[in-house]
C-alpha atoms as one frame of an Amber mdcrd trajectory, in Angstrom:
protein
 -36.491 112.500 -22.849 -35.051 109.159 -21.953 -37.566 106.289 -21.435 -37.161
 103.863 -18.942 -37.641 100.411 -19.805 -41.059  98.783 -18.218 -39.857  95.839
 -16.164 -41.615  92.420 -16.791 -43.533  91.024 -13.566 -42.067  87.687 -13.577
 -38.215  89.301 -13.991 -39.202  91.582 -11.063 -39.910  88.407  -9.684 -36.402
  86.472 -10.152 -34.735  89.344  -9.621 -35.799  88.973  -5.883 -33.931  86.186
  -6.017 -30.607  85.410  -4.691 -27.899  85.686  -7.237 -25.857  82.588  -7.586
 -22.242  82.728  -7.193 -22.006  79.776  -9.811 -21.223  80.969 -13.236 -24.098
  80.723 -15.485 -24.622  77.610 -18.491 -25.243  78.886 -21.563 -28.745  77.726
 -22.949 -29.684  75.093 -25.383 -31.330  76.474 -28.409 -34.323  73.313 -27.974
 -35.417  71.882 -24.318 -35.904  68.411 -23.664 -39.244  67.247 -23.334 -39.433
  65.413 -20.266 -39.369  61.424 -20.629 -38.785  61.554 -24.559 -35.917  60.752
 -26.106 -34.360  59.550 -29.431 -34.166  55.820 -28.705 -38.445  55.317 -29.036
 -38.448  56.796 -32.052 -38.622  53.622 -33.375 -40.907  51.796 -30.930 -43.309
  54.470 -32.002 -43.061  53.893 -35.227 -43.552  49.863 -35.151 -46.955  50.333
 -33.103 -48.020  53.185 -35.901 -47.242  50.872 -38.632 -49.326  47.539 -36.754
 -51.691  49.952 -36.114 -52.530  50.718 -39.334 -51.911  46.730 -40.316 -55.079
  45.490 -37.974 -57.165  48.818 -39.221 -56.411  47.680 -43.190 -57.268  43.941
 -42.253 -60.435  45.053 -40.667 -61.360  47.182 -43.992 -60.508  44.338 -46.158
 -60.576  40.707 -44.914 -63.637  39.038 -46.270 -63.549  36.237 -43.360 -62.315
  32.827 -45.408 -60.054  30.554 -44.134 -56.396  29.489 -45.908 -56.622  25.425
 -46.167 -53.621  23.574 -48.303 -54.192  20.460 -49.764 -51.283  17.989 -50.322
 -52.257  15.471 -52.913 -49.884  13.409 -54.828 -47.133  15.216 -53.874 -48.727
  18.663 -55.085 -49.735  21.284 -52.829 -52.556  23.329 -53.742 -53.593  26.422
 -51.465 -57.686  27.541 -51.131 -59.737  30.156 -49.824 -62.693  28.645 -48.327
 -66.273  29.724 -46.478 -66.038  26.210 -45.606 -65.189  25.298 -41.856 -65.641
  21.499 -41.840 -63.210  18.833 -43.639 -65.849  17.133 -45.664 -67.783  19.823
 -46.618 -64.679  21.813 -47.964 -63.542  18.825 -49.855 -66.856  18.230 -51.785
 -66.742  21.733 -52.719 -63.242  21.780 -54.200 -64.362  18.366 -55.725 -62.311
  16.321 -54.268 -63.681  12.727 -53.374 -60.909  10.398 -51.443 -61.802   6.871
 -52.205 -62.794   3.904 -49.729 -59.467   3.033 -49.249 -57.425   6.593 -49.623
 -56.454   8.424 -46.564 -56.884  11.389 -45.026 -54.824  13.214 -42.255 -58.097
  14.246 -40.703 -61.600  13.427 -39.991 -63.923  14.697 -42.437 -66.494  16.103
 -39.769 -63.637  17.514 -38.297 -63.668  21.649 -37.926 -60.243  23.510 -40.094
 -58.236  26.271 -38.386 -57.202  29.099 -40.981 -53.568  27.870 -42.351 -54.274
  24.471 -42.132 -52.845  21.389 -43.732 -55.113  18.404 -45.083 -53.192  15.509
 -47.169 -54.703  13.253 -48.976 -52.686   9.697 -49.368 -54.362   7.897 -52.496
 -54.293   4.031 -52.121 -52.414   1.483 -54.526 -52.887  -2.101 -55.381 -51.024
  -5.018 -53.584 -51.987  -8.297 -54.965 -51.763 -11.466 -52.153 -51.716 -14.995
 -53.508 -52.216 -17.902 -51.431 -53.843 -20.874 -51.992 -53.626 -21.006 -55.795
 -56.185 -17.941 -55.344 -54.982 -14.098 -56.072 -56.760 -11.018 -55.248 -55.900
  -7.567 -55.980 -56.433  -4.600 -53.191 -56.191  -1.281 -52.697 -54.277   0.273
 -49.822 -53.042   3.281 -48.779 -50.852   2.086 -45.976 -50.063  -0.959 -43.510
 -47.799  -3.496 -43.553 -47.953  -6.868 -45.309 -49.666  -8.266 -41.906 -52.629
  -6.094 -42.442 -52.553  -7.384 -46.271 -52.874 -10.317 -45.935 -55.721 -10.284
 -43.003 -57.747  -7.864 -45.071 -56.871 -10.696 -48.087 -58.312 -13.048 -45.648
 -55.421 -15.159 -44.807 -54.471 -16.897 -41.643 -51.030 -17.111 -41.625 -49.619
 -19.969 -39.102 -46.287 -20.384 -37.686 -43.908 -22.342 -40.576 -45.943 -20.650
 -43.558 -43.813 -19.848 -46.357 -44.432 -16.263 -47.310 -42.616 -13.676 -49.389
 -42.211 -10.305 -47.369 -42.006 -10.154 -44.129 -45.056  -9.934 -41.959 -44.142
  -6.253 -40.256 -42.746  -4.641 -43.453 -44.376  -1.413 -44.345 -46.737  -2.176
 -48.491 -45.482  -0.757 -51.454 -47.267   0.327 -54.688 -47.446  -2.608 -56.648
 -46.381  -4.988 -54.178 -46.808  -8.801 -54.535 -47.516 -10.858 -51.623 -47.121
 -14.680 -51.810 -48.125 -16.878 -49.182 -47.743 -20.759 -49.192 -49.668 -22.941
 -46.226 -47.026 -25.100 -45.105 -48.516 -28.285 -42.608 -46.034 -30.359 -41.438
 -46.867 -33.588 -39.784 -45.177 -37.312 -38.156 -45.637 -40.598 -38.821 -45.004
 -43.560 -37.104 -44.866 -46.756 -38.616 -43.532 -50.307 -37.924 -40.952 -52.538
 -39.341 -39.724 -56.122 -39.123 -36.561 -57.050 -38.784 -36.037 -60.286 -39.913
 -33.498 -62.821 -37.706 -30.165 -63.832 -39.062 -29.969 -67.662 -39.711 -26.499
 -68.466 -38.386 -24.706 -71.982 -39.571 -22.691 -73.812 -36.754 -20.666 -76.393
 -38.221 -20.075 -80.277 -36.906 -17.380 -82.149 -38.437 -18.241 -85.008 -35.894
 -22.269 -85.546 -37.280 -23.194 -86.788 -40.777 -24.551 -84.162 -43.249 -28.272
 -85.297 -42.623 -27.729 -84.030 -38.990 -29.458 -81.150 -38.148 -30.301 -78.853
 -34.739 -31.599 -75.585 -34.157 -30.001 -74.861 -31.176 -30.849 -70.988 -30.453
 -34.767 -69.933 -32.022 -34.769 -67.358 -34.091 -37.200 -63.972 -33.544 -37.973
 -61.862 -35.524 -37.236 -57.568 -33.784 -38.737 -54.602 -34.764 -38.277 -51.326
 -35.416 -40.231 -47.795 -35.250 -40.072 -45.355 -38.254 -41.095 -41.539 -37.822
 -41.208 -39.858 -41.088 -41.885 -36.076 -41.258 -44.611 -34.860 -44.284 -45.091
 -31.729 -45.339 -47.727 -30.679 -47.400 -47.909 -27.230 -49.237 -51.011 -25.841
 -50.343 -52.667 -29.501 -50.018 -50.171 -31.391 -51.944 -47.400 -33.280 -50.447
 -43.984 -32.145 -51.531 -41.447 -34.169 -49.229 -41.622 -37.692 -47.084 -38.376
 -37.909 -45.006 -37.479 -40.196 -42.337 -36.516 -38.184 -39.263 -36.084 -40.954
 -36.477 -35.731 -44.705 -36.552 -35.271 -46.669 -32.594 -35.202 -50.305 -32.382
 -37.621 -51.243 -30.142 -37.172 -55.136 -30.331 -33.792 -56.671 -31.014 -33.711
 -59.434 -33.546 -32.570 -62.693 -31.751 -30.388 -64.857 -34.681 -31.407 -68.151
 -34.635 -28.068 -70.569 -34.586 -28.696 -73.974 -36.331 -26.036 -76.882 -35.806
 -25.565 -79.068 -39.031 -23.243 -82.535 -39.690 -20.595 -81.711 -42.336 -19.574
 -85.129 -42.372 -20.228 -87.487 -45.416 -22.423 -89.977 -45.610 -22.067 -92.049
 -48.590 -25.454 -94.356 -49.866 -23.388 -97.679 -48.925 -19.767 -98.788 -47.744
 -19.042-100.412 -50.991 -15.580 -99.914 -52.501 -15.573 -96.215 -55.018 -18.885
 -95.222 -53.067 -19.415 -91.606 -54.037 -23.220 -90.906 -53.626 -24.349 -89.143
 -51.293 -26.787 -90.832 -48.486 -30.150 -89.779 -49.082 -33.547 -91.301 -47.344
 -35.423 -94.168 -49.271 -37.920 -93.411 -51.446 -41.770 -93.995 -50.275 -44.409
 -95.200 -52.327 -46.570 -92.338 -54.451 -43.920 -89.685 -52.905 -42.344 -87.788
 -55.968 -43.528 -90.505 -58.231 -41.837 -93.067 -56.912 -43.825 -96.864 -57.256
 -42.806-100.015 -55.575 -42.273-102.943 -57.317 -41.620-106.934 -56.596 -39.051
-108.354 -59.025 -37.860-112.156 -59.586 -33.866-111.780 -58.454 -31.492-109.382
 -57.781 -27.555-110.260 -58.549 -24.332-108.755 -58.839 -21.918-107.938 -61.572
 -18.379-106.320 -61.868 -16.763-107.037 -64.811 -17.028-104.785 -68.875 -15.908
-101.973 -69.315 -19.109-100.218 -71.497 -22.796-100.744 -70.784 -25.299-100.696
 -73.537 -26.114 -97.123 -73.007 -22.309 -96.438 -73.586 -21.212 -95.296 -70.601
 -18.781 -96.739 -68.211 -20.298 -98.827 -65.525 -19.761 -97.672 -61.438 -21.043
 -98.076 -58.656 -25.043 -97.281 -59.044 -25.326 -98.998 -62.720 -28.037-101.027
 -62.578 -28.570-103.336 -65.687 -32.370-103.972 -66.561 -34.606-106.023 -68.314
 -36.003-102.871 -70.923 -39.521-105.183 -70.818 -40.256-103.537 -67.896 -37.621
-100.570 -67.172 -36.686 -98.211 -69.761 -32.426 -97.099 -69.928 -32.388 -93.775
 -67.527 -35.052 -95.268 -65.245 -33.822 -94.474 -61.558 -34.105 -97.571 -59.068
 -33.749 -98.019 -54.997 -32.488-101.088 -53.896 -32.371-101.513 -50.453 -28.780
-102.306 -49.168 -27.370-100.940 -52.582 -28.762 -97.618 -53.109 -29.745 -95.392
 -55.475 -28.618 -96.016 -58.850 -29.608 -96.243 -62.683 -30.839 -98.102 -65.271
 -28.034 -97.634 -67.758 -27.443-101.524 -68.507 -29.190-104.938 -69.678 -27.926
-108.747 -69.626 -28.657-112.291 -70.961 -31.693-112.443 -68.421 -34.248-110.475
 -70.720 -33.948-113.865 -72.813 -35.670-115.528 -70.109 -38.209-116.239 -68.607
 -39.894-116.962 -65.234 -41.831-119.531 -63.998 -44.788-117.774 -64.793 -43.505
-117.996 -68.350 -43.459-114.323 -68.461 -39.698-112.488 -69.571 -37.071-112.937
 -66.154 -38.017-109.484 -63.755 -34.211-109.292 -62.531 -32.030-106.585 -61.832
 -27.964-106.692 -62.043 -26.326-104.742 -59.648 -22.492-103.327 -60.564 -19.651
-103.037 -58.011 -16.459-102.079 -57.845 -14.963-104.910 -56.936 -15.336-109.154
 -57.430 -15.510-109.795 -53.630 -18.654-107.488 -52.813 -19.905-108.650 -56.148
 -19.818-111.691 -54.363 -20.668-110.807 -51.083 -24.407-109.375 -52.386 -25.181
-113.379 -54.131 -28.179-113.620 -55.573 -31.433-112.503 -53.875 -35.049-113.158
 -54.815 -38.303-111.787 -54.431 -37.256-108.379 -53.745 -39.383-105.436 -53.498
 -37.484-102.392 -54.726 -38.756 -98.633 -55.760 -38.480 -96.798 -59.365 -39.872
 -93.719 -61.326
């Protein structure tokens, strides 16, 4: 007995349908899913894998925050409850000093992963004044130095740095007050004495014939003074403010001889007056005239001006003015000393020597005669 084959529902189904004419594919052995496909794979496998990240983080992280400290160059990393600046560096025991830096606030709130540095601050030492101090910085230029040091720096100081150049461990800072001031002062200058010669007037002749004055003439010296002492004085100007006027004097250049006797070779000079330069006055008996020897008792040679002298009352070397004659000296003595007057006292006379007979002649004899000695 053949069995027939009990027909499925759903083939009954499709075999209702219209056959296709088109050949038929030959099936896959595994259907696509719709909208998957071998390129997420991976996507799928990156949001597993964060997934499971966030869920171990929540299981594990104990809720302290990752701060670094940068000190001297070191970096040190630190788990911390600690949310505020100060507070975390008092409990790591850290202390910056007055003058050390920090790159925040110390009441400032930290973010996890976050970066505090610490710069620690160094001495500078600042003279000025003779005076040094010793600081500690931790940044600045020399400027702030040296206001912090307390020093007013004016324009022309002397100092070593320069006033915007960033400080240095160890750096030295001189600074030298310069003060530079001007003064004026006063000088005279004297007026030339100029000599205008006159061969036409005797030497005794004399004129001032332009008046001198004195000019003047303004100084300005620049001082300076460092640190209170001064180190330079230097003239820096001079103007003449009043020209000197020369004062031009006219003068005789011709000779004037004492008489116009024959060999005259003294010079003219005023007569003596009594008690003037010790000079006296004095009356004698008689004056007379000689020209002949050749050696007076002194042992010189008579001239013109040898006087010969009664040594009662005029000693040799005495000098004598007789007016008419001149000057001269008593370098002689004659027969008259033997005598005497009619007073009965020793003969007061003076001999006069000249060049030649005829002006020995010409002078006689002359009596009573008030001449000058000393």
């Amino acid at each position: 007995m053949v069995r027939r084959k009990k027909k499925n529902p759903i083939s009954a189904l499709l075999s209702g349908r219209k056959k296709s004419t088109q050949p038929r594919r030959a099936r896959s052995a595994c259907r696509r899913l719709p909208g998957f496909g071998w390129e997420n794979i991976g996507l799928i496998a990156a949001v597993l894998a964060a997934g499971a990240f966030f869920a171990w983080a929540l299981m594990f992280s104990d809720g302290r925050l990752t701060v670094y400290l940068q000190d001297g160059g070191r970096t040190r990393q630190y788990l911390t409850w600690e949310t505020n600046a100060g507070e975390f560096l008092a409990a790591i025991g850290e202390d910056p000093g007055e003058n050390d830096t920090l790159s925040v606030e110390k009441d400032a709130e930290l973010t996890d992963g976050e970066t505090i540095e610490i710069t620690r601050a160094y001495p500078v030492a600042v003279q000025s004044g003779g005076n040094s101090e010793v600081m500690y910085l931790s940044s600045g230029t020399v400027g702030d130095a040296l206001d912090k040091a307390g020093v007013t720096v004016k324009s022309g100081d002397e100092i070593s740095e320069l006033t915007f150049r960033d400080l240095e461990p160890g750096m030295k800072i001189s600074h030298t007050a310069v003060d530079v001031t001007y003064k004026v002062s006063y000088k005279t200058l004297d007026y030339d004495e100029i000599i205008k010669k006159d061969d036409n007037e005797y030497e005794s002749f004399k004129k001032v014939e332009v008046e001198g004055k004195d000019g003047k003439k303004q100084i300005t010296q620049r001082i300076t003074v460092k640190d209170g002492v001064e180190v330079s004085r230097e003239v820096v100007d001079q103007i003449i403010t009043e020209k000197a006027v020369d004062e031009i004097i006219r003068v005789g250049t011709k000779i004037r001889y004492q008489t116009n006797f024959k060999g005259e070779t003294r010079r003219w000079k005023e007569a003596p007056k009594d008690g003037v330069n010790g000079w006296k006055s004095m009356k004698v008996d008689k004056i007379t005239a000689y020209c002949t020897g050749t050696r007076t008792a002194t042992g010189t040679t008579p001239k013109l001006g040898t006087i010969a002298v009664n040594t009662y009352y005029f000693k040799y070397g005495t000098q004598i003015y007789v007016r008419g004659y001149g000057y001269g000296t008593a370098r002689d003595t004659g027969a008259f000393r033997k005598y005497t007057n009619s007073a009965g006292k020793p003969m007061n006379q003076l001999d006069l020597w000249f060049n030649s007979e005829a002006e020995a002649r010409r002078w006689g004899t002359k009596y009573n005669v008030t001449i000058w000695y000393k």
